PDB file of C-alpha atoms in Angstrom:
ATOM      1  CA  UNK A   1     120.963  73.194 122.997  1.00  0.00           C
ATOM      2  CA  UNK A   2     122.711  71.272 120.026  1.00  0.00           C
ATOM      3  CA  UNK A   3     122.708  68.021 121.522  1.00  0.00           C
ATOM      4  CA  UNK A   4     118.750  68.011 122.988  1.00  0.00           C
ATOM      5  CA  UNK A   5     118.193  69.373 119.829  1.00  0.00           C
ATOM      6  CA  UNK A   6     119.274  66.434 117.882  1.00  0.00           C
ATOM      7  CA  UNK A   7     118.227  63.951 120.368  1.00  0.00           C
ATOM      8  CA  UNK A   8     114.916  65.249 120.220  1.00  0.00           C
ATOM      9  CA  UNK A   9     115.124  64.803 115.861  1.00  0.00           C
ATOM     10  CA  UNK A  10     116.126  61.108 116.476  1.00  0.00           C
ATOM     11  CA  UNK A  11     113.177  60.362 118.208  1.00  0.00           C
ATOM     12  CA  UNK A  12     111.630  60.350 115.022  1.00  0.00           C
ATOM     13  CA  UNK A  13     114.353  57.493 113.864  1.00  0.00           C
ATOM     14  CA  UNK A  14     115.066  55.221 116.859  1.00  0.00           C
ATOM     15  CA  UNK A  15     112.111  53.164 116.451  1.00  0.00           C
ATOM     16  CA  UNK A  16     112.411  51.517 113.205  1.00  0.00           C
ATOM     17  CA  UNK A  17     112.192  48.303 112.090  1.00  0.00           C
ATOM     18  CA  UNK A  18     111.801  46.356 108.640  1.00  0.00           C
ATOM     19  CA  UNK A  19     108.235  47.912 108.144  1.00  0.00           C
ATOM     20  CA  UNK A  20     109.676  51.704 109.127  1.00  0.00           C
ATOM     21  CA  UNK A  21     111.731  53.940 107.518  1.00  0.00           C
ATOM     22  CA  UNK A  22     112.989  57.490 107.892  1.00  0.00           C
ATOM     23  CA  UNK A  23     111.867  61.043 106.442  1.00  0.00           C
ATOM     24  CA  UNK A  24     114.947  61.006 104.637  1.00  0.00           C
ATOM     25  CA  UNK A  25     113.786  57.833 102.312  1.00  0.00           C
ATOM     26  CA  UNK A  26     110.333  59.885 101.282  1.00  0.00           C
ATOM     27  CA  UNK A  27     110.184  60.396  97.326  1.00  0.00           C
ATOM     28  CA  UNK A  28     106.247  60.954  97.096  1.00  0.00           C
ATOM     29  CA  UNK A  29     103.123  61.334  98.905  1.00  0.00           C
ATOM     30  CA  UNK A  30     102.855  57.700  99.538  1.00  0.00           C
ATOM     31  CA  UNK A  31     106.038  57.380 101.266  1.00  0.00           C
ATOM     32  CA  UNK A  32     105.089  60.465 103.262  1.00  0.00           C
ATOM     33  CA  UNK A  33     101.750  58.810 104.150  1.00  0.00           C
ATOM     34  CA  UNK A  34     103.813  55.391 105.184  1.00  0.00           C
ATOM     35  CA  UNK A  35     106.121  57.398 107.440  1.00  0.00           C
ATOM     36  CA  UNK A  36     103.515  59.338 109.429  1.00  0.00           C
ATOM     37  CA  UNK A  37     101.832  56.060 109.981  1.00  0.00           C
ATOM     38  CA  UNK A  38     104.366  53.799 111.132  1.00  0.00           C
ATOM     39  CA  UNK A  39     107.691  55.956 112.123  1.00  0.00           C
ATOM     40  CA  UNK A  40     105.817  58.852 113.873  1.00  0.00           C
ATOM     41  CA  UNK A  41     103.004  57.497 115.788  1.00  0.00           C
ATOM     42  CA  UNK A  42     105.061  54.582 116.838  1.00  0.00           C
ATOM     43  CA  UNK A  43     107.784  56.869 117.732  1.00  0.00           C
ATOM     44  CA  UNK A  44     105.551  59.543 119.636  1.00  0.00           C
ATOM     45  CA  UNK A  45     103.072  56.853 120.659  1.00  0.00           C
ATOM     46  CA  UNK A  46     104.962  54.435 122.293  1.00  0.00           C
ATOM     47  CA  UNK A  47     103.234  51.800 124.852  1.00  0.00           C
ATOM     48  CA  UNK A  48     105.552  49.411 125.908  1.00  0.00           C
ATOM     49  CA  UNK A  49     108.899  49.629 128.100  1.00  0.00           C
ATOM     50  CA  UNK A  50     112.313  48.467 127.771  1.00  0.00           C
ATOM     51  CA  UNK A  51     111.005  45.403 128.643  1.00  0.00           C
ATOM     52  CA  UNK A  52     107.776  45.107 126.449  1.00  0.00           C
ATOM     53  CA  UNK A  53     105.718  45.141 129.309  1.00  0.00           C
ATOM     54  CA  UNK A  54     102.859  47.512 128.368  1.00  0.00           C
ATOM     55  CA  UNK A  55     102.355  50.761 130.285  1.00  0.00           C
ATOM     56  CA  UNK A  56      99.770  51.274 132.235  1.00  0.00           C
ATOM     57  CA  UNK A  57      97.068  53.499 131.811  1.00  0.00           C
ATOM     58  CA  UNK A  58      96.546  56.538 133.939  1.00  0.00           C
ATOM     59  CA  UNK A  59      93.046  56.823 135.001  1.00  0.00           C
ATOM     60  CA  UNK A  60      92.275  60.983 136.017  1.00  0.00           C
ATOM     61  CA  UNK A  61      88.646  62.195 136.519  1.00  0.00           C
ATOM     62  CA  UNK A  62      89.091  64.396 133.728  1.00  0.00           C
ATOM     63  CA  UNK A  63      89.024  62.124 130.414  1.00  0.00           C
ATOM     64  CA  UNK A  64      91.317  64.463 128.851  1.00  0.00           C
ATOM     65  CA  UNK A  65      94.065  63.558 130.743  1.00  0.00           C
ATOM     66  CA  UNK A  66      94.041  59.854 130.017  1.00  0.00           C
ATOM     67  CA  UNK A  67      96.480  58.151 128.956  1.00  0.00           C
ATOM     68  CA  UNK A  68      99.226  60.320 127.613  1.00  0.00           C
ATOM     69  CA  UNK A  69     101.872  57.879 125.393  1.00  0.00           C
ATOM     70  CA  UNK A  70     105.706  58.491 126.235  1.00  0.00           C
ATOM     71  CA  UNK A  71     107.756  58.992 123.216  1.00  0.00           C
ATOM     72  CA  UNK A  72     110.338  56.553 122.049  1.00  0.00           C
ATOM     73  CA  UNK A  73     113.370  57.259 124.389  1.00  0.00           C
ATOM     74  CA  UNK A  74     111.327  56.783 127.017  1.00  0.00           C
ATOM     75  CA  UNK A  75     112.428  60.149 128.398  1.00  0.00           C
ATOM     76  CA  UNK A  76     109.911  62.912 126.603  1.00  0.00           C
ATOM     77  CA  UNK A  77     106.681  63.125 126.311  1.00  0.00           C
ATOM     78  CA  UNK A  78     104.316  64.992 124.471  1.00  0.00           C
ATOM     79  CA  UNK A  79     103.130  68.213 124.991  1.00  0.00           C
ATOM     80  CA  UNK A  80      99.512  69.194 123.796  1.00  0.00           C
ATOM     81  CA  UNK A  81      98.829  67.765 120.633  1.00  0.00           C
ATOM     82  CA  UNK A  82     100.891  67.061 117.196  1.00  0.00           C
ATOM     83  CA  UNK A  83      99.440  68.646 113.898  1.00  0.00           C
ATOM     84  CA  UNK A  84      99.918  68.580 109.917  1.00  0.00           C
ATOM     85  CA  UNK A  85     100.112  72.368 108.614  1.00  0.00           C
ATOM     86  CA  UNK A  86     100.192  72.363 104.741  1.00  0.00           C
ATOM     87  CA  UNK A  87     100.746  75.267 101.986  1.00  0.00           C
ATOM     88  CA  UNK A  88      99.030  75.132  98.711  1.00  0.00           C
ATOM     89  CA  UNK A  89      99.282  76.682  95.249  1.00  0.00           C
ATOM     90  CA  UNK A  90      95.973  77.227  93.126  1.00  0.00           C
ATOM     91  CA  UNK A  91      94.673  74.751  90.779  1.00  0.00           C
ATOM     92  CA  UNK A  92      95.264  76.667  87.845  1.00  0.00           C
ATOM     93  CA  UNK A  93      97.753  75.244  86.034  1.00  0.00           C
ATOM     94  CA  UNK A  94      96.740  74.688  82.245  1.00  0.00           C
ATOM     95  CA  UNK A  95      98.665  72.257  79.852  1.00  0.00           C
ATOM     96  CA  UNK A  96      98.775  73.076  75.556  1.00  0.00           C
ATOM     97  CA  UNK A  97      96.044  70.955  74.222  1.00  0.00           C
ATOM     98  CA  UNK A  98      98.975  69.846  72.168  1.00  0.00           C
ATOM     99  CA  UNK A  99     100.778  68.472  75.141  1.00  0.00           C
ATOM    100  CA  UNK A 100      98.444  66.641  76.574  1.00  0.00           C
ATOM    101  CA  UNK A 101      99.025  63.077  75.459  1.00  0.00           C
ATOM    102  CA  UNK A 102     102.391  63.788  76.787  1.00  0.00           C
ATOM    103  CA  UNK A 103     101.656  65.877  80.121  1.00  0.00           C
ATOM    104  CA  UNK A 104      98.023  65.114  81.041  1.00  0.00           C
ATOM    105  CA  UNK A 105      98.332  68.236  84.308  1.00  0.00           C
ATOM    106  CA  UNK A 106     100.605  70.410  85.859  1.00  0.00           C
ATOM    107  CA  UNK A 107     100.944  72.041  88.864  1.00  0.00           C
ATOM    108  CA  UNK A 108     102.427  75.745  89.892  1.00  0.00           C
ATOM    109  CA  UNK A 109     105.686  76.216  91.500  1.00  0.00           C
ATOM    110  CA  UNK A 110     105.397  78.374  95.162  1.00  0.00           C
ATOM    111  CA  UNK A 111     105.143  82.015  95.639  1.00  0.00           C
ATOM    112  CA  UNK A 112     103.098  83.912  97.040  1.00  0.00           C
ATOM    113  CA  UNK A 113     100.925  84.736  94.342  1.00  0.00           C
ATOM    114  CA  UNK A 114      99.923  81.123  93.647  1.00  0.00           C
ATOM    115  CA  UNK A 115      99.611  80.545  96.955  1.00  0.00           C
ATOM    116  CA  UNK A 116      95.697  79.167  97.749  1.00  0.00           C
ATOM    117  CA  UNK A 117      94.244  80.551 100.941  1.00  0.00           C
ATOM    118  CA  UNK A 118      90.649  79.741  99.740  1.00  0.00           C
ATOM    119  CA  UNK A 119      88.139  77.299 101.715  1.00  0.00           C
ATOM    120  CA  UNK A 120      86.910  74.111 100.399  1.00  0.00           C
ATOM    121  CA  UNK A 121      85.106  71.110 101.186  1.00  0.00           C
ATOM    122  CA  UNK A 122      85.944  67.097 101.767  1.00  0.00           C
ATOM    123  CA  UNK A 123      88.208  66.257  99.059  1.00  0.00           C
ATOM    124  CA  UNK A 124      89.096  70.072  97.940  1.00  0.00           C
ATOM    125  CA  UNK A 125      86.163  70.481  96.225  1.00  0.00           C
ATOM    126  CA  UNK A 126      83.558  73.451  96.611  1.00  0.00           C
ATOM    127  CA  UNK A 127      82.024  72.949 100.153  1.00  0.00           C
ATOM    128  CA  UNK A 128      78.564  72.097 100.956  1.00  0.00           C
ATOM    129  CA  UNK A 129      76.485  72.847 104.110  1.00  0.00           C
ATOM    130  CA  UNK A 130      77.720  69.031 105.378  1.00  0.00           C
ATOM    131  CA  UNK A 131      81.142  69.850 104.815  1.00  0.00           C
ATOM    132  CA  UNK A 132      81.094  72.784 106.772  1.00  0.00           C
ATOM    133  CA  UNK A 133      79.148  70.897 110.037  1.00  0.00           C
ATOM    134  CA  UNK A 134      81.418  67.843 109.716  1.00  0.00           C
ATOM    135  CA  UNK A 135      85.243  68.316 108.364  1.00  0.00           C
ATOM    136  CA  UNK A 136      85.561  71.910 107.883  1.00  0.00           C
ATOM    137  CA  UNK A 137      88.776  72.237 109.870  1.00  0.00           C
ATOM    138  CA  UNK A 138      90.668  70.520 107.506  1.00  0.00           C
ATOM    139  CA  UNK A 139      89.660  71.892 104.427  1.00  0.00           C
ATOM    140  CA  UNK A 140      89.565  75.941 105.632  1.00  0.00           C
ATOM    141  CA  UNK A 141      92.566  78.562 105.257  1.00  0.00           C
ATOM    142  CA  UNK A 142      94.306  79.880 108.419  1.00  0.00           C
ATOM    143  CA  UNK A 143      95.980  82.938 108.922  1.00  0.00           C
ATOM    144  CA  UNK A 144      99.204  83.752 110.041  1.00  0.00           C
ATOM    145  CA  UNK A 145      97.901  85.311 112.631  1.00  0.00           C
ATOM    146  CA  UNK A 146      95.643  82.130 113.979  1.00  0.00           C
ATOM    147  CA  UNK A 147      98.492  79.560 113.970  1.00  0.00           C
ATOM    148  CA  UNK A 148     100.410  80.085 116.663  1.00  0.00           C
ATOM    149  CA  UNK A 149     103.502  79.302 114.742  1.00  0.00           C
ATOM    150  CA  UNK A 150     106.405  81.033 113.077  1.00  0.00           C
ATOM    151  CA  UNK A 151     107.763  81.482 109.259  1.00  0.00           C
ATOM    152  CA  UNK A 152     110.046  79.004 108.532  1.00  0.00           C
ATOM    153  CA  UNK A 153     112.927  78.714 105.589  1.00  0.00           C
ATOM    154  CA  UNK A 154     112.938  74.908 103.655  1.00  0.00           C
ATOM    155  CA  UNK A 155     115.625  73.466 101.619  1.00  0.00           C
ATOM    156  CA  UNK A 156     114.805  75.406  98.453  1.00  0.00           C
ATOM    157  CA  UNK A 157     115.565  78.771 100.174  1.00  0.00           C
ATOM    158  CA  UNK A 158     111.384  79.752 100.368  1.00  0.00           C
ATOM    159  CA  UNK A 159     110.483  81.031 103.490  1.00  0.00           C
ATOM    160  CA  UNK A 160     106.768  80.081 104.219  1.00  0.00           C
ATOM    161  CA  UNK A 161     104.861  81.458 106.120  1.00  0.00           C
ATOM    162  CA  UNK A 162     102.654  80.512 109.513  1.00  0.00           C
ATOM    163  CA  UNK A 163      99.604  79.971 107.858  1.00  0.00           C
ATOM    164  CA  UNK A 164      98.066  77.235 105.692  1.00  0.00           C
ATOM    165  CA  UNK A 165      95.508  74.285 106.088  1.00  0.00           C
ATOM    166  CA  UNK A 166      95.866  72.522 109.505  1.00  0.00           C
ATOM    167  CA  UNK A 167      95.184  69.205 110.647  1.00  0.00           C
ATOM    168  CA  UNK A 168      95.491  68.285 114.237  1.00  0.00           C
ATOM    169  CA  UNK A 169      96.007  65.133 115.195  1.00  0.00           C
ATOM    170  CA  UNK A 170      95.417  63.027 118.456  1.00  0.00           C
ATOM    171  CA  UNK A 171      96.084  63.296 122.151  1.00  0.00           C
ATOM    172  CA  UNK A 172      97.124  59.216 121.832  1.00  0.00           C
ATOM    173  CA  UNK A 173      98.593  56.497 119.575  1.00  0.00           C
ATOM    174  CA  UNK A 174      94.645  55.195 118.188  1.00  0.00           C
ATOM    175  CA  UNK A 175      93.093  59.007 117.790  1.00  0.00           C
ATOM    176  CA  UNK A 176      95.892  59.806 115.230  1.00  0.00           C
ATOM    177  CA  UNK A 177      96.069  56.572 113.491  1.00  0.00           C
ATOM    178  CA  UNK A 178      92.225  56.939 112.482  1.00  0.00           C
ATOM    179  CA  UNK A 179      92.979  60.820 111.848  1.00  0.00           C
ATOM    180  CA  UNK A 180      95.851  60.159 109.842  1.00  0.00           C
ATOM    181  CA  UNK A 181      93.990  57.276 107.665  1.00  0.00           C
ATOM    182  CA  UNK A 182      90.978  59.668 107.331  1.00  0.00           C
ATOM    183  CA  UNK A 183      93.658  62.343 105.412  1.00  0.00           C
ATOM    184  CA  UNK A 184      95.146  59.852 103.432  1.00  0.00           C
ATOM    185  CA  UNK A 185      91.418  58.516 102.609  1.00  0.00           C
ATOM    186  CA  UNK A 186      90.183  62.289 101.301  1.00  0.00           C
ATOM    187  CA  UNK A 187      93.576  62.849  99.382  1.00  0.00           C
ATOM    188  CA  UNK A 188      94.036  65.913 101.966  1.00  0.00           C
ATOM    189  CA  UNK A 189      97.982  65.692 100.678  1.00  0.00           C
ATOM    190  CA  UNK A 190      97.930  66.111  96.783  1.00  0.00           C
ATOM    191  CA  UNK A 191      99.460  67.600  93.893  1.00  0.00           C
ATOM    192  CA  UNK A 192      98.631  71.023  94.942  1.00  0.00           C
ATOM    193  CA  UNK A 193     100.616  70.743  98.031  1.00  0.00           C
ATOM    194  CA  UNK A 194     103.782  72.429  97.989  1.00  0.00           C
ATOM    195  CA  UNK A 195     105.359  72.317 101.148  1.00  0.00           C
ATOM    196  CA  UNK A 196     103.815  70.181 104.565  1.00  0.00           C
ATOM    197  CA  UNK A 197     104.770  71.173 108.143  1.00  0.00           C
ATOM    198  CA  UNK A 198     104.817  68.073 111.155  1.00  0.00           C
ATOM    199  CA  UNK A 199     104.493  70.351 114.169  1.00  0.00           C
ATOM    200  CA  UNK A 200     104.528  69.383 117.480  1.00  0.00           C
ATOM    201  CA  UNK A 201     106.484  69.853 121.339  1.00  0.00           C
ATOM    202  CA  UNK A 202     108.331  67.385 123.443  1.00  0.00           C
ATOM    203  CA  UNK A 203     109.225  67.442 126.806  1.00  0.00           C
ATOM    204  CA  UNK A 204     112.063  65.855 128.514  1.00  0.00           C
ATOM    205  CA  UNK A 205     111.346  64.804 132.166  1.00  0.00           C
ATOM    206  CA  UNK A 206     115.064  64.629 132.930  1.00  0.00           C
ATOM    207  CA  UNK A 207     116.494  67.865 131.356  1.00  0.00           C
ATOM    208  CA  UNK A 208     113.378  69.543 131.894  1.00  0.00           C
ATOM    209  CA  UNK A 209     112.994  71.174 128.572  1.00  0.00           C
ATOM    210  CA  UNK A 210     111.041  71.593 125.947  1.00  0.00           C
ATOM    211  CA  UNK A 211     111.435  71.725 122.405  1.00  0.00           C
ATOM    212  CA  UNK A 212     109.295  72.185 119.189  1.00  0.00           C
ATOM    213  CA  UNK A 213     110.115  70.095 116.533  1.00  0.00           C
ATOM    214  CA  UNK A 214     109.414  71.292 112.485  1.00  0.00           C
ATOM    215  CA  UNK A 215     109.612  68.292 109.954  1.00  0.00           C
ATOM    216  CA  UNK A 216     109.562  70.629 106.939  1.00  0.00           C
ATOM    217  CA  UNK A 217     109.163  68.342 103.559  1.00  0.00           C
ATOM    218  CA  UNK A 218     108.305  70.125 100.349  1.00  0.00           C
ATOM    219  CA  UNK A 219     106.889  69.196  97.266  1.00  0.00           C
ATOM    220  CA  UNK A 220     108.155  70.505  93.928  1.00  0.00           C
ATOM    221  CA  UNK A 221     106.568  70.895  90.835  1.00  0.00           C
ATOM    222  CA  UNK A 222     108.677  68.381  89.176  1.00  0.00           C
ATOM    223  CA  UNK A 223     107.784  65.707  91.884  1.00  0.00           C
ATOM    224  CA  UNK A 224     111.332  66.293  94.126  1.00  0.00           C
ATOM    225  CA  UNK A 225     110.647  65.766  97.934  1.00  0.00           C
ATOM    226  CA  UNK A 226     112.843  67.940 100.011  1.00  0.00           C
ATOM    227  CA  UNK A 227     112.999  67.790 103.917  1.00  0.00           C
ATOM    228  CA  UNK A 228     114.181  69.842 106.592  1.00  0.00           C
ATOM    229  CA  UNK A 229     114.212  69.379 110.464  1.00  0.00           C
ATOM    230  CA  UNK A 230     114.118  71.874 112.831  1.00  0.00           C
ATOM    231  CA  UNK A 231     114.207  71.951 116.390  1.00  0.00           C
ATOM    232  CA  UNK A 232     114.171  74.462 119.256  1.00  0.00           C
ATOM    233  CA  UNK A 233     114.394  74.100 123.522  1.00  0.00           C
ATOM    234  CA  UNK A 234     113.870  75.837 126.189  1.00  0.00           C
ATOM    235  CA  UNK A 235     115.118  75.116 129.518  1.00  0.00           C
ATOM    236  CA  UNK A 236     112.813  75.297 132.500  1.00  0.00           C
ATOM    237  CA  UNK A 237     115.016  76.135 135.437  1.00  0.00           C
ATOM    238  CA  UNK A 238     113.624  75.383 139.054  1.00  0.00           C
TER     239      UNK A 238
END
């Protein structure tokens, strides 16, 4: 399935224009936060055909099923709903009192033993009663076993594994832009992040397949951004 493989990746780069740009130009969080709002929801989200004409929106009983947003090649569409997964490593890095005025904090590299699988509240800090009624999802630790995903190797030869902190996003183009600003708002992407997972499925009306695309970009300690895309189909025969 190379070639529904890659097509599937360059979704994610055939809606650009001057304000866009690709994974591949992210050097920092900022950059990261600029691509998930403009290259991904405009090319997951799309509205308008070939023609500009806007798409209609399908009107079901069920508000659930309202208005589901064709992808940019005007082929796929997608499948359930795209999420942020994100590995973190404890915030226990300490810098010499001596090098301070030179190295005000550090962060640890990744392994499993500075891995953070604790819970927190809005803004990682310790979580009150309100963050646990309001935006506990965000902010609480999930098991490998509870993510429904697998472990996955990144550029620097770490395999992570299939748990973390996950954000799901929306089921259309204006429920993740306000998600996606409200993450960007509380710092949920910071210096403790090592690694960050884009997860999410596809499917192509005219191959009938579907495929799970992994935008793997990591974070190292030294400030390097690192990305990796996977992708995987499966063909639904008739």
């Amino acid at each position: 399935h190379f070639v529904p493989n890659n097509h599937a990746i360059n979704v994610l780069q055939s809606h650009l224009d001057s304000e866009n740009f690709m994974l591949t130009k992210v050097v920092n969080r900022t950059d990261f936060n600029a691509f998930m709002e403009t290259t991904f929801i405009a090319s997951l989200y799309t509205f308008r055909w070939y023609n500009l004409i806007e798409m209609p929106i399908l009107t079901f009983k069920d508000k659930m099923y309202a208005r589901k947003d064709w992808s940019s090649d005007f082929i796929s569409r997608l499948i359930g709903i795209p999420r942020i997964r994100q590995l973190r490593v404890k915030p226990e890095c300490e810098v010499n009192e001596l090098m301070k005025p030179m190295v005000p904090y550090c962060t640890l590299p990744w392994s499993i033993l500075n891995s953070d699988n604790d819970d927190y509240g809005i803004r990682w800090r310790q979580a009150t009663f309100q963050d646990l009624q309001r935006y506990f999802t965000y902010w609480r630790y999930t098991s490998d076993s509870n993510s429904s995903v697998f472990s996955l190797p990144g550029k620097t030869g770490n395999v992570y594994s299939a748990s973390g902190y996950i954000a799901d996003l929306g089921t259309n183009r204006e429920n993740t832009e306000r998600i996606l600003q409200d993450l960007n708002t509380w710092n949920w992407l910071d210096p403790h992040t090592r690694v960050a997972f884009v997860e999410f499925t596809l499917y192509n009306v005219n191959n009938h397949l579907f495929t799970q695309i992994t935008l793997i970009v990591e974070h190292l300690p030294n400030g390097v951004f690192l990305y990796v895309q996977n992708a995987d189909s499966v063909h639904i025969r008739e």
